[in-house]
Coordinates of C-alpha atoms in Angstrom, one line a residue:
X1 CA 183.9 115.8 49.0
X2 CA 186.3 113.5 50.7
X3 CA 185.7 110.1 52.2
X4 CA 185.4 111.3 55.8
X5 CA 182.9 114.0 55.0
X6 CA 180.7 111.3 53.2
X7 CA 180.9 109.0 56.3
X8 CA 179.7 111.8 58.6
X9 CA 176.8 112.6 56.4
X10 CA 175.8 109.0 56.2
X11 CA 175.9 108.7 60.0
X12 CA 173.8 111.9 60.4
X13 CA 171.3 110.6 57.9
X14 CA 170.9 107.2 59.5
X15 CA 170.6 108.8 63.0
X16 CA 168.0 111.2 61.7
X17 CA 166.0 108.3 60.1
X18 CA 166.3 106.3 63.4
X19 CA 165.0 109.4 65.4
X20 CA 162.2 109.8 62.9
X21 CA 161.2 106.2 63.2
X22 CA 161.5 106.4 67.0
X23 CA 159.3 109.5 66.9
X24 CA 156.7 107.7 64.8
X25 CA 156.7 104.8 67.2
X26 CA 156.4 107.2 70.2
X27 CA 153.5 109.0 68.6
X28 CA 151.7 105.7 67.9
X29 CA 152.4 104.6 71.4
X30 CA 151.1 107.8 72.9
X31 CA 148.0 107.6 70.7
X32 CA 147.4 104.1 72.1
X33 CA 148.2 105.3 75.6
X34 CA 145.7 108.2 75.3
X35 CA 143.1 105.8 74.1
X36 CA 143.8 103.5 77.1
X37 CA 143.6 106.5 79.5
X38 CA 140.3 107.6 77.9
X39 CA 138.9 104.1 78.2
X40 CA 140.0 103.9 81.8
X41 CA 138.4 107.2 82.6
X42 CA 135.2 106.1 80.9
X43 CA 135.3 102.9 82.9
X44 CA 135.8 104.8 86.1
X45 CA 132.8 107.0 85.3
X46 CA 130.8 103.9 84.4
X47 CA 131.6 102.2 87.7
X48 CA 130.9 105.4 89.6
X49 CA 127.5 105.5 87.9
X50 CA 127.0 101.8 88.6
X51 CA 127.8 102.0 92.3
X52 CA 125.8 105.2 92.7
X53 CA 122.8 103.4 91.2
X54 CA 123.4 100.3 93.4
X55 CA 123.6 102.7 96.3
X56 CA 120.1 103.8 95.4
X57 CA 119.0 100.1 95.5
X58 CA 120.5 99.7 99.0
X59 CA 118.9 103.0 100.2
X60 CA 115.5 102.1 98.8
X61 CA 115.8 98.6 100.4
X62 CA 116.6 100.1 103.7
X63 CA 113.7 102.5 103.5
X64 CA 111.3 99.6 102.8
X65 CA 112.7 97.6 105.7
X66 CA 112.3 100.6 108.0
X67 CA 108.7 101.3 106.9
X68 CA 107.8 97.6 106.8
X69 CA 106.0 97.9 103.4
X70 CA 106.5 99.3 100.0
X71 CA 103.6 101.8 99.9
X72 CA 104.8 103.7 103.0
X73 CA 108.4 103.6 101.9
X74 CA 107.9 105.0 98.4
X75 CA 107.5 108.7 99.5
X76 CA 111.0 108.5 101.2
X77 CA 112.8 107.4 98.1
X78 CA 113.3 111.1 97.2
X79 CA 115.8 111.2 100.1
X80 CA 117.8 108.5 98.3
X81 CA 117.7 110.3 95.0
X82 CA 118.9 113.6 96.6
X83 CA 121.6 111.9 98.6
X84 CA 123.1 110.1 95.6
X85 CA 122.2 112.5 92.8
X86 CA 120.0 109.9 91.2
X87 CA 117.4 110.4 88.6
X88 CA 114.9 107.9 90.0
X89 CA 114.5 105.3 92.7
X90 CA 111.2 103.3 92.5
X91 CA 109.5 99.9 93.0
X92 CA 107.4 98.1 90.5
X93 CA 104.7 96.8 92.8
X94 CA 103.6 94.2 90.3
X95 CA 106.9 92.2 90.3
X96 CA 108.6 93.8 93.4
X97 CA 111.7 95.0 91.4
X98 CA 113.5 98.1 92.8
X99 CA 115.0 100.2 90.1
X100 CA 117.6 102.9 90.6
X101 CA 118.9 105.2 87.8
X102 CA 121.9 107.5 87.7
X103 CA 122.3 109.9 84.8
X104 CA 124.9 112.5 85.6
X105 CA 128.3 112.1 84.0
X106 CA 127.4 108.6 82.9
X107 CA 124.1 106.7 82.7
X108 CA 123.3 103.5 84.6
X109 CA 120.0 101.8 85.4
X110 CA 120.0 98.8 87.7
X111 CA 117.1 96.6 89.0
X112 CA 117.0 94.0 91.7
X113 CA 114.1 92.0 93.0
X114 CA 113.0 92.0 96.7
X115 CA 111.1 89.2 98.4
X116 CA 108.4 90.1 100.9
X117 CA 107.7 87.5 103.5
X118 CA 104.7 89.3 104.8
X119 CA 102.6 88.8 108.0
X120 CA 100.3 85.8 107.9
X121 CA 97.0 86.8 106.4
X122 CA 93.7 85.7 107.9
X123 CA 90.9 87.5 109.7
X124 CA 90.7 84.4 112.0
X125 CA 93.8 82.2 112.5
X126 CA 93.6 79.0 114.4
X127 CA 96.1 76.3 115.4
X128 CA 93.3 74.8 117.4
X129 CA 90.3 72.9 116.0
X130 CA 87.8 75.6 115.0
X131 CA 84.0 75.1 115.1
X132 CA 81.6 77.8 114.0
X133 CA 77.8 77.5 114.7
X134 CA 75.4 80.3 113.7
X135 CA 75.4 83.0 111.0
X136 CA 78.7 84.6 110.0
X137 CA 79.5 87.4 107.6
X138 CA 83.3 87.8 107.2
X139 CA 85.0 90.7 105.4
X140 CA 88.5 89.1 105.1
X141 CA 92.1 89.9 105.0
X142 CA 94.2 89.6 101.8
X143 CA 97.7 88.2 101.0
X144 CA 98.4 89.8 97.7
X145 CA 97.0 90.3 94.2
X146 CA 95.6 87.6 92.0
X147 CA 96.7 87.4 88.3
X148 CA 93.3 88.8 87.3
X149 CA 93.9 92.0 89.3
X150 CA 91.7 91.2 92.2
X151 CA 92.9 89.9 95.6
X152 CA 93.7 86.6 97.2
X153 CA 91.4 86.9 100.2
X154 CA 92.0 85.0 103.4
X155 CA 89.0 84.7 105.7
X156 CA 90.3 81.9 107.9
X157 CA 93.8 80.2 108.2
X158 CA 93.7 77.0 110.1
X159 CA 96.2 74.2 110.8
X160 CA 94.0 71.3 111.9
X161 CA 90.2 70.9 111.6
X162 CA 87.6 73.4 110.6
X163 CA 83.8 72.8 111.0
X164 CA 80.8 74.9 110.1
X165 CA 78.1 73.1 112.0
X166 CA 74.4 73.5 111.2
X167 CA 73.3 70.4 113.2
X168 CA 72.8 72.3 116.5
X169 CA 69.1 73.1 117.3
X170 CA 67.9 76.3 115.7
X171 CA 70.7 76.5 113.1
X172 CA 69.0 74.9 110.1
X173 CA 68.9 78.2 108.2
X174 CA 72.3 79.6 109.1
X175 CA 75.0 80.4 106.6
X176 CA 78.6 81.5 106.5
X177 CA 79.4 84.0 103.8
X178 CA 82.7 85.7 103.0
X179 CA 82.3 89.2 101.7
X180 CA 84.7 91.5 99.9
X181 CA 87.3 93.2 102.2
X182 CA 86.3 96.6 103.6
X183 CA 88.1 99.7 102.3
X184 CA 91.4 100.2 104.1
X185 CA 90.8 96.9 105.9
X186 CA 93.8 94.7 105.1
X187 CA 96.0 97.8 105.0
X188 CA 95.9 101.5 104.5
X189 CA 95.0 102.5 101.0
X190 CA 93.4 99.1 100.1
X191 CA 90.3 99.2 97.9
X192 CA 89.6 96.0 96.1
X193 CA 87.6 92.8 96.0
X194 CA 88.2 89.1 96.3
X195 CA 89.2 87.2 93.2
X196 CA 87.0 84.4 91.8
X197 CA 87.4 81.3 94.0
X198 CA 88.3 83.3 97.1
X199 CA 84.8 83.9 98.6
X200 CA 83.3 80.9 100.3
X201 CA 79.6 80.7 101.0
X202 CA 78.7 77.8 103.2
X203 CA 75.0 76.8 103.3
X204 CA 75.5 73.2 104.6
X205 CA 77.5 71.6 107.4
X206 CA 81.1 71.6 106.2
X207 CA 83.9 69.7 107.8
X208 CA 87.5 70.0 106.5
X209 CA 88.0 66.4 107.6
X210 CA 85.1 65.2 105.5
X211 CA 85.9 64.4 101.9
X212 CA 82.2 64.9 101.0
X213 CA 82.1 68.5 102.2
X214 CA 85.6 69.9 102.5
X215 CA 85.5 71.2 98.9
X216 CA 82.8 73.7 100.0
X217 CA 85.7 75.7 101.4
X218 CA 87.2 77.9 98.7
X219 CA 90.7 79.4 98.6
X220 CA 89.9 82.0 101.2
X221 CA 90.0 79.1 103.7
X222 CA 93.7 78.4 103.9
X223 CA 94.7 75.0 105.3
X224 CA 98.3 75.5 106.6
X225 CA 99.4 72.7 108.9
X226 CA 102.8 74.2 109.7
X227 CA 101.9 77.9 110.2
X228 CA 103.0 79.7 113.3
X229 CA 101.2 83.0 113.9
X230 CA 103.4 84.1 116.8
X231 CA 106.3 85.9 115.1
X232 CA 103.9 87.4 112.4
X233 CA 101.7 88.9 115.1
X234 CA 104.3 90.0 117.7
X235 CA 107.2 90.7 115.4
X236 CA 109.6 88.5 117.5
X237 CA 110.3 84.9 118.2
X238 CA 108.7 82.7 120.8
X239 CA 112.0 82.6 122.6
X240 CA 111.5 86.3 123.4
X241 CA 108.1 85.7 125.0
X242 CA 109.2 87.1 128.4
X243 CA 110.4 90.3 126.9
X244 CA 107.3 90.7 124.7
X245 CA 105.1 90.3 127.8
X246 CA 106.8 93.1 129.6
X247 CA 105.6 95.5 126.9
X248 CA 102.0 94.9 128.0
X249 CA 100.0 95.8 131.0
X250 CA 99.9 92.4 132.8
X251 CA 97.0 91.1 134.9
X252 CA 95.9 87.7 136.1
X253 CA 92.7 86.1 134.9
X254 CA 89.5 85.7 136.9
X255 CA 86.6 83.3 137.0
X256 CA 84.5 85.3 139.4
X257 CA 80.8 85.6 138.6
X258 CA 78.8 88.7 137.6
X259 CA 78.3 91.1 140.4
X260 CA 81.8 90.9 141.6
X261 CA 84.1 93.9 141.2
X262 CA 86.9 91.4 140.2
X263 CA 85.4 89.7 137.1
X264 CA 87.7 89.1 134.2
X265 CA 86.0 91.7 132.0
X266 CA 86.2 94.4 134.7
X267 CA 89.9 93.7 135.3
X268 CA 90.6 93.9 131.6
X269 CA 88.6 97.1 131.2
X270 CA 90.4 98.7 134.1
X271 CA 93.8 97.7 132.7
X272 CA 92.9 99.3 129.3
X273 CA 91.6 102.4 131.0
X274 CA 94.8 102.8 132.9
X275 CA 96.7 103.2 129.6
X276 CA 96.7 106.8 128.6
X277 CA 98.4 106.6 125.2
X278 CA 96.9 105.0 122.0
X279 CA 99.1 102.0 122.2
X280 CA 96.8 99.9 124.4
X281 CA 98.1 96.4 125.1
X282 CA 96.9 94.1 128.0
X283 CA 98.2 90.6 128.8
X284 CA 96.1 88.3 130.9
X285 CA 97.5 85.1 132.4
X286 CA 95.1 82.3 133.5
X287 CA 91.5 81.3 133.0
X288 CA 89.1 84.1 132.1
X289 CA 85.3 84.1 132.3
X290 CA 84.1 87.2 130.4
X291 CA 80.5 86.3 131.2
X292 CA 77.7 88.5 129.8
X293 CA 79.5 91.8 130.3
X294 CA 79.7 93.9 127.1
X295 CA 81.5 96.9 128.6
X296 CA 84.6 96.2 126.5
X297 CA 82.6 97.5 123.5
X298 CA 82.8 101.1 125.0
X299 CA 86.5 101.5 124.4
X300 CA 87.0 102.5 120.7
X301 CA 90.8 102.9 120.8
X302 CA 92.8 100.3 118.8
X303 CA 94.1 97.7 121.2
X304 CA 95.5 94.2 121.7
X305 CA 94.3 91.6 124.3
X306 CA 96.4 88.6 124.9
X307 CA 95.1 85.8 127.1
X308 CA 97.8 83.2 128.0
X309 CA 97.5 79.7 129.4
X310 CA 93.9 79.8 130.3
X311 CA 90.5 78.9 129.0
X312 CA 88.1 81.6 127.9
X313 CA 84.3 81.8 128.1
X314 CA 82.1 84.7 127.0
X315 CA 78.3 85.1 126.8
X316 CA 77.9 88.7 125.7
X317 CA 77.6 90.5 122.4
X318 CA 80.8 92.5 122.3
X319 CA 82.3 94.6 119.5
X320 CA 86.0 94.7 120.5
X321 CA 88.0 97.4 118.7
X322 CA 91.3 95.6 118.2
X323 CA 92.8 92.1 118.1
X324 CA 92.6 89.1 120.5
X325 CA 95.3 86.6 120.7
X326 CA 94.6 83.4 122.7
X327 CA 98.0 81.7 123.6
X328 CA 98.4 78.3 125.2
X329 CA 101.6 76.4 125.7
X330 CA 100.4 72.7 126.1
X331 CA 103.6 71.9 128.0
X332 CA 102.6 74.4 130.7
X333 CA 98.9 74.2 130.4
X334 CA 97.8 70.8 129.1
X335 CA 94.6 70.9 127.1
X336 CA 93.7 67.2 126.7
X337 CA 91.3 67.2 129.7
X338 CA 89.9 70.5 130.8
X339 CA 86.4 69.4 131.9
X340 CA 87.1 70.2 135.6
X341 CA 88.2 73.7 134.8
X342 CA 85.0 74.4 132.7
X343 CA 82.9 73.2 135.7
X344 CA 84.4 76.1 137.7
X345 CA 83.3 78.7 135.2
X346 CA 80.3 80.8 136.2
X347 CA 78.8 80.7 132.8
X348 CA 79.1 76.9 132.5
X349 CA 75.3 76.4 132.5
X350 CA 74.9 78.4 129.3
X351 CA 77.2 76.2 127.2
X352 CA 77.3 72.9 129.1
X353 CA 76.4 71.0 125.9
X354 CA 79.3 72.6 124.0
X355 CA 82.1 71.7 126.4
X356 CA 84.5 69.0 125.2
X357 CA 87.5 67.6 127.0
X358 CA 89.8 69.8 125.0
X359 CA 87.7 73.0 124.8
X360 CA 89.8 76.1 125.3
X361 CA 87.5 78.9 124.1
X362 CA 83.7 79.0 124.0
X363 CA 81.9 82.1 122.7
X364 CA 78.1 82.0 123.1
X365 CA 77.4 85.6 122.6
X366 CA 79.3 86.9 119.6
X367 CA 82.6 88.3 120.9
X368 CA 83.4 90.2 117.7
X369 CA 86.8 91.8 117.1
X370 CA 87.6 94.3 114.3
X371 CA 91.4 93.5 114.2
X372 CA 91.1 89.7 113.9
X373 CA 91.4 86.8 116.3
X374 CA 94.3 84.4 116.7
X375 CA 93.9 81.0 118.5
X376 CA 97.4 79.9 119.1
X377 CA 96.2 76.9 121.1
X378 CA 97.4 73.7 119.5
X379 CA 95.5 70.6 120.6
X380 CA 92.5 72.6 121.8
X381 CA 89.0 73.2 120.5
X382 CA 87.7 76.7 119.8
X383 CA 83.9 76.9 119.6
X384 CA 81.8 79.9 118.6
X385 CA 78.0 79.7 118.7
X386 CA 76.5 83.0 117.7
X387 CA 75.8 85.4 114.9
X388 CA 78.9 87.4 113.9
X389 CA 79.7 90.2 111.4
X390 CA 83.5 90.3 111.3
X391 CA 84.8 93.2 109.2
X392 CA 88.5 92.8 109.4
X393 CA 90.4 96.1 109.9
X394 CA 94.1 95.7 110.5
X395 CA 94.4 99.4 111.5
X396 CA 92.7 98.6 114.8
X397 CA 95.6 96.5 115.9
X398 CA 98.3 98.9 117.3
X399 CA 101.1 96.4 116.8
X400 CA 103.2 97.3 113.8
X401 CA 103.0 95.2 110.6
X402 CA 106.1 93.0 110.5
X403 CA 107.0 92.3 106.9
X404 CA 110.3 90.5 106.5
X405 CA 112.1 91.9 103.5
X406 CA 115.0 90.3 101.8
X407 CA 116.7 90.3 98.4
X408 CA 115.3 87.7 96.0
X409 CA 117.7 84.7 95.7
X410 CA 119.5 84.9 92.3
X411 CA 119.2 88.7 91.9
X412 CA 121.4 90.2 94.6
X413 CA 124.3 89.2 96.9
X414 CA 124.0 85.4 96.3
X415 CA 127.5 84.7 97.6

C-alpha cells in the first residue's frame, strides 16, 4: 500500500468519525428538541385547561350577577359546564368561593372568592328618629348566617334614635318581642331561626340614647349611622330619582277628610286598581292623610307604595301586602317645624298629643306591612302607637333584590 492510498484511508476514517460524532450530537439535540416540543404541548394543554376553567368562573359569576343571588343562579351553572366542556361549576355558600373544574385533555381546578354586597337587611329601616308605643311582634329579616349555623336577624335598622316607649297611658303592660323569621320570609327557600343574641325582647322603656337602657337592644337592632336605604331598595342611585319615579303610577297626595271621594286612601287604592299586571307600584307626592280607611287591606297582590315629600297620618288597622317607602328630601321639604301642616290633617284630633315639631309619620291604628317599611326621612320623627304583628316577607315586594356582586379583593383581577 503506497503512501497516497494510506492518506485517503485516513481522510475517509476521520470524515466518518466526524459524521458519526455529528450524528450523535444531532440525535442528542433532537431528543432534547422532542422533549421541549412535548413540554410545550403539555403547557399549551395545561393553559387551555386553565383558561377553560377560568371561563367557567366568569360564566358562573355572570349568572350570579344576572340572577342577583347564588341560590337562583346555581341551576344555570349547567349551561356554563356544557358551553365550556367543564366537569363542574359550583359555589360553596359557606365561604362564597366559586369553583370551576376542567378535566378533558388536561385537568384544572380553580377557585375564586366573590363578595356579596347584599341589600340592606331590616324589617323596619329608619333614617328618622323612630318611636314605638304599644305591643309589637316582629318576625325579622336576616343578613347572613351566624357562625353557629343560625341567622343574623335584623328587626330594625336605624341611623339616629330609637325609643320603645311604655310611658304613654295604657301601655304599662306592653312589650316588643322579636320572633324567628317566617319560612321563606327573608328570601325564597329560607327556613331558619335567629342566632343567640339576635332576638330582642323589650319589657321596659328603652331608649338608644339612654346609657341605662340601650343595652336592652340586642344585635337584631342595628345602629348604622351612615346607612342609605335608597339604592338597596330601588336598585339605583338617588341621582336617578326622576327616572325611577317614572316607573311608578304617580298621584298627588290628599288631606281630604273621610266621606270625600278624593281621600288619600281612595286615590292610592284607585291607582293600584288601575294596574293590571302583578308589578304594582304607586308613587304619591305630598301630604297624605290615610285616616281610618282600611280598604288597602283588600288588595293582596305584592306592591310598593312610595310617599315622597309629605307627612303621613293613619288611624286604621291595615294589613298592607307589600312595602312602604316614606321619602323626604329636607332641602325640598324642611322637617324642622311641621306643626302647621299637622293642624291641617283631618285626623289631627286623634293624635294631637303625639305631634312634635319634626313629626313626619304618625300611625295610631297599626298600618302593618308584610314587605317592610322604610323611613328615609332624615331629621324627622316617626311615631307608631298601636299593636302590630309584622311578619316580614320580602316576596311581597315586587321590586327585584339588588345584590351587588364583585370579586373579592386579593383573589381575582386585582390589577
